[in-house]
Amino acid sequence: MPTIDEIARLCNVSKTTVSRVLNNHPYVSKEKRDMILKAINELDYTPNYLARNFRRNKTQTIALSVPSIDHPFFAQLIKGVSHEALSKNYKVIVFQTFYDKQTELELLELLKHKEVDGIILGTLENEWDQISPFLKYGPILLCNEYHHSADITIIGYDEFEAAYMGVVHLIERGHKKIGFCFDTPYSEAQCQRKEGYLKALQDYNLHHRNEWIFGEMFNIEDGFRVFHKIKDLKDRPSAIFTGNDQVAAGIIKQAIKNGFHVPEDLAVIGFDNQLICQVVTPTITTIDIPIIELGQQAVLKIIEYISGNTSLNRNIIKLPTSLIIREST
Amino acid sequence: MPTIDEIARLCNVSKTTVSRVLNNHPYVSKEKRDMILKAINELDYTPNYLARNFRRNKTQTIALSVPSIDHPFFAQLIKGVSHEALSKNYKVIVFQTFYDKQTELELLELLKHKEVDGIILGTLENEWDQISPFLKYGPILLCNEYHHSADITIIGYDEFEAAYMGVVHLIERGHKKIGFCFDTPYSEAQCQRKEGYLKALQDYNLHHRNEWIFGEMFNIEDGFRVFHKIKDLKDRPSAIFTGNDQVAAGIIKQAIKNGFHVPEDLAVIGFDNQLICQVVTPTITTIDIPIIELGQQAVLKIIEYISGNTSLNRNIIKLPTSLIIREST
């Protein structure tokens, strides 16, 4: 691989002159510039970006954490983030935490060691006081996850409102016994959804039972399992807010296999508006989340911070959600 | 942020001594070592990996290309690659080509500019002679995609065999008119599948019609569309090899909506064995691909090349596939 030295020697100019041409610096005569560009081209010289990054102390790389890449919600979030980042000339490292605290801390080390310029946390495994010390190494923001005291930008949607809207829809369909699923109990986003569920019941003078609330619900298999839990209850809910289209699809599949009619015996509402809602029979009523836009906004914000144009402070951005009514309710 | 200079000054030792301690070099007395480590700890000194990478001319980063991140097949491939890479202390940059030639060339520039140490191509948009010149900058391998003349490692599965197996299954179920879907015509992997389809028909003295073969089939919506094409044919196939679980799910959904019985009026076989096969009614017969293992093997191989332990040459690794029989056939 040729070096700047060789190009300088070949053209009989100084290294500084070659460097000026490479960086589009004005004070080089047209004649010299053309000669140097010709040499660069002929020798197939390539600037080594490791050197450039070292000089600028920038990597042009953003890290994005997700709990698991192959969940459709996170796959779409990655798509939104990657697409926007590439258009802004940033690369994206996707980091799976597998819901593990230690793995999340390893991600934060990337920022400490200047392997990335900023981090978008699409999931939150640790307490905030474990994460905030890393803010001195570079910008971090939360996307799709909340924290009550984090002094950073948080980009998401109104989880309380979304759950409230879904549960009110079930109530308006005549249901009085409504169950609720969530994933991890330590997620503030999930807690806000649960508050939305409870507030909707309260506003319509309905009650919940603790046995109608199911945690650790992530995927289709969890939906299979929770259906059997519901079936075995003495006092069953007649409708369930699943918080997840995959879980909804799993519940519906098992319900039908076991002779239940959906929505007559059990109404089911999903969350995210994934394509799976349209192929399951019956099709799934759900809450639409602007996932791609979430990812795009997160990238624009983190680049603002990386460029130093804005200082970090608490700033909550909530994108709108909407109810998509289909056959399952 | 403290520097090596400051630590050296504080401890009254040379920079070389500090550097030796940082790199676990043996020739430093225990006393000095302890003092330096204490200073490093107290000053919260962090090695800047940009500097380290610049010195070593390595990024500890692998790029993986996929046509689109939010397709379940590629989401799982990313999962397999990321998991294995992290365990080997490599980061992964996921690059979406969106089936675009120019975007793929931009990815290859990352290798040229030393922004990544190696590239796993999970998709192939350009002719090989566009790609091979980049091999002089670092290792590239193909995963889940073939090329007849590429002198590199190719990790995949037997596409011919997988399609042959699926089509023979349909023939054994009594079908004589069998359709075929594929995605891009320029993919050699897709061409191998088509050969498997044609060979199975030939071995059983069956014929195909060109109007039973459908290209550009990628997702659920394509499945919706192709069902209507099939429905409108005068001479319809009674079974279809879709090459894709999403397409299969879309066809089945529309078929049932239009009063067809599956598999009686139209038998459908998917490809990949995604979870969606288990929630659609009827459940989908499909071909199981060891996707996670594909990703893992690709990482192990590319790291071998990056470490310089093996020289690049043509090497085809084919992982086994299997038929999963469900209700749709």
XYZ file of C-alpha atoms in Angstrom:
658
model
C 0.000 0.000 0.000
C 1.552 3.372 -0.994
C 2.034 6.049 1.666
C 1.847 9.849 1.607
C 5.674 9.814 1.639
C 5.843 7.876 -1.615
C 3.328 10.157 -3.308
C 5.312 13.202 -2.139
C 8.576 11.681 -3.441
C 7.039 10.715 -6.778
C 5.641 14.227 -7.328
C 8.691 15.936 -5.850
C 6.594 17.937 -3.385
C 6.420 18.005 0.431
C 4.196 15.685 2.480
C 2.339 18.816 3.622
C 1.381 19.576 0.033
C 0.029 16.056 -0.512
C -1.878 16.304 2.739
C -3.347 19.662 1.660
C -4.632 18.117 -1.560
C -6.113 15.142 0.324
C -7.923 17.530 2.668
C -9.042 19.952 -0.065
C -6.932 22.761 1.384
C -6.885 25.823 -0.930
C -3.183 26.889 -1.050
C -1.967 24.454 -3.720
C -1.540 25.423 -7.392
C -3.845 23.741 -9.873
C -0.856 22.213 -11.641
C 0.522 20.580 -8.477
C -2.941 19.507 -7.377
C -3.618 17.731 -10.693
C -0.228 16.012 -10.597
C -0.763 14.800 -7.034
C -4.325 13.600 -7.729
C -3.003 11.690 -10.742
C -0.360 9.997 -8.580
C -2.935 9.175 -5.883
C -5.116 7.619 -8.513
C -2.344 5.664 -10.225
C -0.858 4.328 -7.005
C -4.337 3.473 -5.700
C -3.563 5.359 -2.493
C -6.224 5.040 0.228
C -6.369 7.221 3.310
C -6.252 5.011 6.414
C -9.252 6.055 8.475
C -7.758 4.529 11.602
C -5.178 7.311 11.421
C -7.809 9.938 10.669
C -10.019 8.741 13.535
C -7.035 8.767 15.873
C -6.228 12.372 14.929
C -9.823 13.541 15.266
C -10.510 11.381 18.355
C -13.764 10.325 16.652
C -14.909 6.948 15.376
C -17.977 8.002 13.314
C -19.667 5.076 15.009
C -22.786 4.879 17.179
C -23.693 1.885 19.336
C -27.299 0.766 19.715
C -28.311 -1.671 22.453
C -31.288 -3.985 22.136
C -32.245 -6.905 24.377
C -32.430 -9.303 21.422
C -31.961 -8.626 17.714
C -34.443 -11.114 16.336
C -37.510 -9.667 18.002
C -39.456 -7.895 15.203
C -39.802 -4.679 17.236
C -36.060 -4.379 17.737
C -35.270 -5.534 14.208
C -37.312 -2.570 12.974
C -35.687 -0.218 15.478
C -32.279 -1.325 14.183
C -33.492 -0.710 10.650
C -34.587 2.839 11.476
C -31.355 3.630 13.319
C -29.071 2.087 10.672
C -30.781 3.778 7.785
C -30.624 7.242 9.320
C -27.060 6.789 10.585
C -25.740 5.654 7.200
C -27.305 8.678 5.538
C -25.421 10.848 8.045
C -22.177 8.950 7.426
C -22.180 7.154 10.768
C -21.762 3.429 11.272
C -23.865 1.503 13.771
C -22.704 -1.232 16.115
C -25.650 -3.284 17.277
C -25.173 -4.664 20.754
C -27.431 -7.329 22.230
C -27.719 -7.256 26.021
C -29.760 -10.497 26.273
C -31.419 -8.709 29.241
C -28.128 -8.978 31.144
C -26.695 -6.237 33.386
C -23.041 -7.152 32.896
C -23.361 -7.192 29.095
C -24.818 -3.686 29.205
C -21.826 -2.482 31.228
C -19.510 -3.977 28.577
C -21.324 -1.865 25.997
C -20.720 1.255 28.078
C -17.012 0.423 28.148
C -17.006 0.972 24.359
C -17.778 4.630 25.049
C -15.136 4.828 27.774
C -12.517 3.363 25.433
C -13.528 5.655 22.544
C -14.605 2.760 20.353
C -17.893 4.556 19.677
C -18.849 8.257 19.734
C -22.223 7.814 21.424
C -24.700 5.204 22.634
C -28.427 4.785 22.042
C -29.842 2.507 24.731
C -32.837 0.670 23.281
C -33.120 -1.292 26.512
C -32.092 -0.597 30.097
C -30.791 -3.388 32.300
C -28.929 -1.545 35.087
C -29.908 1.043 37.655
C -29.295 4.557 36.393
C -26.489 5.244 38.884
C -24.550 2.402 37.252
C -24.897 4.066 33.844
C -24.624 7.799 34.548
C -20.857 7.719 35.386
C -20.234 6.833 31.712
C -21.788 10.116 30.559
C -18.445 11.823 31.119
C -17.012 9.771 28.232
C -19.671 10.699 25.671
C -23.399 11.085 25.007
C -25.946 8.396 25.871
C -29.644 8.534 25.203
C -32.614 6.328 25.903
C -34.878 5.179 23.097
C -38.015 3.151 23.825
C -37.131 3.010 27.520
C -37.680 5.432 30.393
C -36.024 6.416 33.616
C -37.522 8.804 36.138
C -34.274 10.562 37.024
C -31.990 10.171 33.969
C -30.758 13.623 32.924
C -30.588 12.783 29.227
C -32.814 12.769 26.177
C -35.453 10.053 26.243
C -37.189 9.248 22.966
C -40.268 7.065 23.155
C -44.026 7.187 23.083
C -46.635 7.558 25.790
C -46.761 4.048 27.238
C -49.450 5.004 29.762
C -51.662 6.490 27.049
C -51.129 3.544 24.660
C -52.139 0.983 27.286
C -55.053 3.129 28.454
C -56.319 3.383 24.864
C -56.082 -0.385 24.331
C -57.827 -1.286 27.569
C -60.624 1.263 27.019
C -61.186 -0.340 23.597
C -61.697 -3.723 25.319
C -64.053 -2.139 27.870
C -66.063 -0.525 25.065
C -66.398 -3.973 23.479
C -68.219 -5.014 26.664
C -65.414 -6.692 28.615
C -65.359 -6.381 32.399
C -62.645 -8.893 33.237
C -59.424 -7.839 31.536
C -55.988 -9.399 31.929
C -52.585 -7.778 31.372
C -49.169 -9.055 30.222
C -45.788 -7.350 30.613
C -42.178 -8.344 30.028
C -39.676 -7.264 32.706
C -40.862 -5.800 36.021
C -37.821 -3.484 36.321
C -38.695 -1.599 33.107
C -40.236 1.807 33.858
C -41.865 1.766 30.416
C -43.650 -1.453 31.371
C -44.678 0.055 34.711
C -46.197 3.031 32.911
C -48.213 0.668 30.730
C -49.463 -1.119 33.815
C -50.540 2.220 35.292
C -52.457 2.933 32.061
C -54.189 -0.450 32.369
C -55.121 0.118 36.008
C -56.302 3.691 35.374
C -58.607 2.574 32.537
C -60.165 -0.071 34.802
C -60.552 2.475 37.584
C -62.167 5.074 35.301
C -64.806 2.498 34.335
C -65.265 1.126 37.871
C -63.770 -2.237 36.992
C -61.451 -4.362 39.094
C -58.458 -6.475 38.312
C -57.236 -9.657 39.955
C -53.533 -10.295 40.513
C -53.885 -13.712 38.851
C -54.875 -11.906 35.619
C -51.480 -10.199 35.408
C -48.648 -12.136 33.744
C -44.950 -11.183 33.675
C -41.970 -12.372 31.594
C -44.018 -12.355 28.388
C -41.689 -11.882 25.400
C -42.569 -14.140 22.467
C -44.879 -16.630 20.761
C -43.919 -19.470 23.088
C -44.728 -17.304 26.108
C -48.129 -16.723 24.496
C -48.642 -20.493 24.198
C -47.851 -20.900 27.896
C -49.952 -18.018 29.179
C -53.026 -19.259 27.342
C -52.924 -22.449 29.393
C -52.541 -20.449 32.595
C -55.649 -18.446 31.627
C -57.583 -21.584 30.666
C -56.876 -23.173 34.040
C -58.136 -20.182 36.060
C -61.429 -20.612 37.905
C -62.369 -16.991 37.271
C -61.008 -16.231 33.802
C -60.565 -12.834 32.151
C -62.650 -12.489 28.948
C -60.077 -10.212 27.307
C -56.330 -9.694 27.549
C -53.989 -6.787 26.846
C -50.801 -8.608 25.807
C -48.353 -5.723 25.280
C -46.760 -7.670 22.411
C -48.015 -8.954 19.020
C -45.958 -12.145 19.298
C -47.523 -12.985 22.661
C -50.962 -12.147 21.216
C -50.359 -14.478 18.241
C -49.275 -17.287 20.586
C -52.345 -16.894 22.825
C -54.719 -16.824 19.835
C -53.145 -19.914 18.263
C -53.465 -21.963 21.452
C -56.945 -20.619 22.178
C -58.234 -21.811 18.811
C -56.448 -25.154 19.146
C -58.284 -25.615 22.453
C -61.729 -24.878 21.035
C -62.005 -21.250 22.214
C -63.545 -18.682 19.912
C -61.609 -15.442 19.513
C -62.836 -12.808 20.300
C -66.096 -14.310 21.716
C -64.490 -16.468 24.449
C -61.278 -14.488 24.734
C -60.570 -11.116 23.102
C -56.876 -10.381 22.513
C -55.101 -7.104 21.809
C -51.457 -6.938 20.669
C -48.879 -4.152 20.702
C -46.489 -2.816 17.991
C -48.559 -3.529 14.837
C -46.161 -6.074 13.383
C -47.011 -7.820 10.091
C -47.828 -10.984 12.044
C -51.104 -9.266 13.074
C -52.311 -9.527 9.491
C -51.620 -13.230 8.904
C -52.915 -14.755 12.115
C -56.581 -15.861 12.058
C -58.368 -13.909 13.424
C -56.259 -10.845 12.571
C -54.965 -9.006 15.631
C -56.144 -5.668 17.003
C -53.059 -3.785 18.167
C -51.373 -0.479 19.033
C -49.314 1.029 16.225
C -45.896 2.401 17.279
C -43.825 4.572 14.895
C -40.742 2.367 15.353
C -38.746 3.508 12.319
C -39.293 7.148 13.312
C -38.175 6.385 16.887
C -34.873 5.117 15.504
C -34.428 8.060 13.148
C -35.044 10.653 15.851
C -32.649 8.909 18.209
C -29.876 9.100 15.593
C -30.467 12.788 14.820
C -30.351 13.577 18.541
C -27.209 11.587 19.333
C -25.375 13.158 16.376
C -26.344 16.595 17.710
C -24.723 15.655 21.018
C -21.640 14.112 19.379
C -21.144 17.272 17.328
C -21.243 19.221 20.578
C -24.073 21.447 19.356
C -26.268 20.685 22.345
C -25.457 19.889 25.941
C -27.031 16.866 27.580
C -30.094 17.502 29.704
C -33.385 15.855 30.526
C -35.610 16.032 27.488
C -38.518 13.688 26.903
C -39.789 13.241 23.341
C -42.976 11.224 22.949
C -44.140 10.127 19.501
C -47.852 9.429 18.889
C -49.369 5.906 18.887
C -52.721 4.732 17.507
C -55.212 1.900 17.880
C -55.591 -0.495 14.914
C -58.840 -2.443 15.243
C -58.965 -5.917 13.641
C -60.819 -9.198 14.245
C -59.312 -10.364 17.563
C -61.428 -7.921 19.608
C -8.846 12.830 30.996
C -5.369 11.981 32.411
C -2.606 10.943 30.023
C 0.296 8.509 30.302
C 2.525 11.567 30.759
C 0.664 12.665 33.867
C 0.776 9.193 35.374
C 4.517 9.008 34.689
C 5.071 12.428 36.290
C 2.956 11.580 39.323
C 4.825 8.324 39.910
C 8.198 9.798 38.953
C 8.860 7.075 36.373
C 9.319 7.151 32.603
C 6.427 6.893 30.113
C 7.958 3.607 28.964
C 7.543 2.163 32.447
C 3.864 3.194 32.563
C 3.353 1.726 29.133
C 5.012 -1.535 30.223
C 2.604 -1.829 33.149
C -0.366 -1.094 30.881
C 0.754 -3.827 28.501
C 1.652 -6.340 31.227
C 5.308 -6.263 30.244
C 7.468 -8.228 32.749
C 10.467 -5.918 33.413
C 8.933 -3.667 36.060
C 9.480 -4.171 39.805
C 6.442 -5.141 41.855
C 6.786 -1.948 43.876
C 6.710 0.333 40.838
C 3.946 -1.696 39.226
C 1.709 -1.377 42.286
C 2.359 2.373 42.523
C 1.535 2.891 38.840
C -1.607 0.751 38.978
C -2.737 2.766 42.010
C -2.234 6.032 40.102
C -4.066 4.644 37.049
C -6.937 3.684 39.255
C -7.065 6.958 41.210
C -6.835 9.154 38.126
C -9.402 6.977 36.332
C -7.027 6.640 33.369
C -8.534 4.855 30.361
C -6.493 3.610 27.441
C -7.800 5.227 24.262
C -8.516 2.351 21.921
C -8.413 4.660 18.924
C -4.701 4.999 19.627
C -4.299 1.284 20.186
C -6.185 0.437 16.999
C -4.083 2.940 15.070
C -0.863 1.325 16.356
C -2.058 -2.209 15.634
C -3.765 -1.279 12.361
C -6.780 -3.302 13.531
C -10.316 -2.233 14.400
C -11.559 -5.431 16.113
C -14.671 -4.889 14.015
C -16.399 -7.099 11.442
C -19.032 -5.854 8.998
C -22.011 -8.004 8.066
C -24.184 -7.136 5.075
C -27.836 -8.105 4.845
C -30.411 -6.924 2.299
C -32.814 -5.809 5.046
C -32.472 -6.083 8.816
C -36.108 -6.614 9.702
C -36.574 -9.813 7.723
C -36.703 -12.610 10.341
C -34.112 -14.710 8.504
C -31.562 -11.909 8.524
C -32.475 -10.806 12.052
C -31.507 -14.306 13.183
C -28.350 -14.304 11.083
C -27.354 -11.019 12.749
C -28.062 -12.575 16.124
C -25.803 -15.543 15.397
C -23.001 -13.360 14.053
C -23.202 -10.777 16.871
C -23.269 -13.346 19.621
C -20.246 -15.232 18.348
C -18.303 -12.053 17.535
C -18.847 -10.542 20.983
C -17.627 -13.730 22.621
C -14.457 -13.404 20.536
C -14.086 -9.727 21.458
C -15.088 -8.412 18.020
C -17.719 -5.782 17.333
C -20.167 -6.118 14.452
C -21.320 -3.386 12.109
C -24.559 -4.390 10.427
C -24.908 -2.948 6.963
C -28.181 -3.005 5.023
C -27.787 -3.031 1.252
C -31.528 -2.652 0.541
C -30.721 -4.865 -2.519
C -28.711 -1.964 -3.974
C -25.387 -2.362 -5.825
C -23.978 1.054 -4.912
C -24.712 0.574 -1.199
C -22.802 -2.705 -1.287
C -19.793 -0.941 -2.803
C -19.938 1.621 0.031
C -19.696 -1.259 2.473
C -16.592 -2.555 0.700
C -15.030 0.903 1.073
C -15.081 0.320 4.849
C -12.572 -2.468 4.316
C -10.475 -0.326 1.999
C -10.380 2.488 4.560
C -9.563 0.125 7.430
C -12.769 0.869 9.250
C -13.407 -2.865 9.593
C -11.043 -5.857 9.670
C -13.175 -8.149 7.522
C -16.561 -8.453 5.823
C -19.191 -11.186 5.887
C -21.493 -10.755 2.889
C -24.919 -12.102 3.810
C -26.214 -10.903 0.448
C -24.581 -10.278 -2.917
C -25.720 -7.412 -5.117
C -22.785 -6.878 -7.502
C -20.982 -9.061 -10.003
C -18.002 -10.794 -8.430
C -15.454 -8.837 -10.479
C -16.748 -5.674 -8.783
C -16.103 -7.199 -5.366
C -12.888 -9.206 -5.781
C -10.587 -6.110 -6.106
C -11.408 -5.311 -2.457
C -9.886 -8.615 -1.308
C -6.462 -6.970 -1.306
C -7.610 -4.775 1.610
C -8.823 -7.605 3.852
C -10.813 -10.842 4.038
C -14.349 -11.166 2.658
C -16.551 -14.229 2.852
C -19.973 -15.185 1.611
C -22.606 -16.458 4.020
C -25.991 -17.646 2.742
C -25.083 -16.610 -0.800
C -23.109 -18.327 -3.551
C -20.917 -17.423 -6.440
C -19.588 -19.911 -8.951
C -16.142 -18.356 -9.287
C -15.478 -16.500 -6.011
C -12.149 -17.680 -4.584
C -13.195 -17.282 -0.965
C -14.949 -19.231 1.757
C -18.663 -19.673 1.163
C -20.778 -20.763 4.117
C -24.315 -21.848 3.369
C -26.480 -24.889 2.936
C -27.386 -27.006 -0.050
C -30.046 -24.868 -1.757
C -30.554 -27.415 -4.545
C -31.073 -30.234 -2.056
C -33.394 -28.175 0.177
C -35.671 -27.233 -2.729
C -35.559 -30.770 -4.131
C -36.614 -32.174 -0.729
C -39.510 -29.721 -0.432
C -40.830 -30.326 -3.927
C -40.572 -34.125 -3.583
C -42.626 -33.818 -0.387
C -45.369 -32.038 -2.382
C -45.191 -34.704 -5.104
C -45.510 -37.443 -2.498
C -48.636 -35.714 -1.204
C -50.127 -36.319 -4.665
C -49.498 -32.948 -6.333
C -48.724 -32.865 -10.049
C -48.957 -29.109 -10.676
C -46.425 -27.335 -8.492
C -45.540 -23.636 -8.516
C -42.303 -21.969 -7.403
C -41.417 -18.569 -5.901
C -38.000 -16.918 -5.698
C -36.699 -13.491 -4.712
C -33.988 -12.017 -6.942
C -33.102 -13.617 -10.281
C -29.417 -12.632 -10.006
C -28.879 -14.683 -6.828
C -27.019 -17.921 -7.552
C -28.479 -19.411 -4.384
C -31.962 -18.786 -5.782
C -30.936 -20.306 -9.119
C -29.726 -23.444 -7.338
C -33.095 -23.721 -5.626
C -34.846 -23.423 -8.951
C -32.658 -26.214 -10.333
C -33.682 -28.379 -7.367
C -37.338 -27.656 -8.122
C -36.952 -28.509 -11.810
C -34.936 -31.664 -11.089
C -37.579 -32.981 -8.678
C -40.289 -32.444 -11.312
C -38.135 -34.127 -13.938
C -37.362 -37.142 -11.710
C -41.111 -37.707 -11.288
C -41.994 -37.007 -14.936
C -43.868 -33.837 -14.091
C -43.882 -30.560 -16.002
C -43.868 -26.943 -14.963
C -45.409 -23.930 -16.644
C -43.631 -20.581 -16.736
C -46.742 -18.877 -15.360
C -46.364 -20.973 -12.178
C -43.012 -19.352 -11.407
C -43.063 -16.047 -9.510
C -40.105 -13.718 -8.888
C -39.543 -10.781 -6.497
C -41.181 -12.615 -3.611
C -39.819 -11.274 -0.315
C -42.515 -10.779 2.330
C -46.094 -11.192 3.532
C -47.460 -8.539 1.177
C -45.820 -10.304 -1.780
C -47.630 -13.450 -0.612
C -50.940 -11.569 -0.628
C -50.277 -10.449 -4.215
C -49.094 -13.779 -5.580
C -52.160 -15.571 -4.253
C -54.340 -13.396 -6.477
C -52.108 -14.120 -9.454
C -52.512 -17.855 -8.786
C -56.276 -17.523 -8.296
C -56.647 -15.776 -11.646
C -54.790 -18.479 -13.609
C -56.828 -20.687 -15.903
C -54.629 -23.671 -15.175
C -53.698 -23.298 -11.501
C -50.968 -25.140 -9.574
C -52.369 -27.210 -6.687
C -49.256 -26.667 -4.581
C -46.567 -24.016 -4.269
C -42.966 -23.987 -3.065
C -42.633 -20.417 -1.718
C -38.955 -20.294 -0.674
C -39.925 -18.034 2.233
C -42.154 -18.461 5.332
C -43.403 -14.875 5.117
C -44.547 -15.369 1.535
C -46.150 -18.691 2.547
C -48.027 -16.978 5.407
C -49.277 -14.262 3.060
C -50.503 -16.786 0.463
C -52.267 -18.891 3.096
C -53.978 -15.866 4.659
C -55.350 -14.643 1.332
C -56.279 -18.165 0.224
C -58.445 -18.693 3.305
C -59.969 -15.224 3.002
C -60.987 -16.175 -0.547
C -62.639 -19.438 0.435
C -59.809 -21.788 -0.528
C -59.009 -24.740 1.704
C -55.346 -25.194 2.569
C -53.905 -27.725 1.814
C -56.843 -29.274 -0.120
C -57.209 -26.508 -2.757
C -53.687 -25.179 -2.467
C -50.828 -26.778 -0.530
C -48.109 -24.351 0.594
C -44.556 -24.999 1.762
C -42.403 -22.294 3.385
C -38.659 -21.961 3.878
C -36.547 -21.071 6.982
C -38.762 -22.484 9.764
C -39.528 -19.132 11.370
C -41.860 -18.960 14.389
C -44.579 -17.541 12.138
C -45.064 -21.101 10.770
C -46.471 -22.143 14.138
C -49.064 -19.381 14.567
C -50.587 -19.261 11.121
C -53.675 -21.475 10.596
C -53.009 -23.973 9.116
C -49.456 -24.233 10.466
C -46.805 -24.139 7.746
C -44.703 -27.018 6.447
C -41.213 -25.656 5.852
C -37.484 -26.290 5.449
C -35.419 -25.766 8.599
C -32.156 -23.842 8.113
C -29.518 -23.696 10.891
C -29.344 -19.878 10.709
C -27.651 -19.182 14.048
C -24.971 -21.773 13.230
C -24.430 -20.191 9.789
C -23.647 -16.897 11.523
C -21.366 -18.496 14.099
C -19.330 -20.378 11.521
C -18.959 -17.265 9.393
C -17.500 -15.372 12.365
C -15.043 -18.124 13.292
C -13.855 -18.284 9.687
C -13.448 -14.540 9.186
C -11.495 -14.220 12.452
C -9.192 -16.993 11.230
C -8.519 -14.923 8.112
C -8.121 -11.650 10.036
C -5.596 -13.304 12.346
C -3.696 -14.366 9.249
C -3.770 -18.029 10.239
C -5.280 -19.122 6.921
C -4.948 -17.760 3.436
C -8.060 -17.065 1.398
C -9.105 -19.723 -1.052
C -12.272 -21.267 -2.421
C -13.852 -23.349 0.311
C -17.526 -24.272 0.353
C -19.118 -25.230 3.671
C -22.680 -26.545 3.492
C -24.705 -27.021 6.675
C -27.558 -29.571 6.731
C -31.241 -28.626 6.287
C -34.374 -30.637 7.117
C -38.055 -30.845 6.211
C -40.564 -29.897 8.940
C -44.003 -31.241 8.049
C -47.031 -29.318 9.382
C -50.650 -28.727 8.311
C -50.229 -26.610 5.152
C -49.273 -29.645 3.022
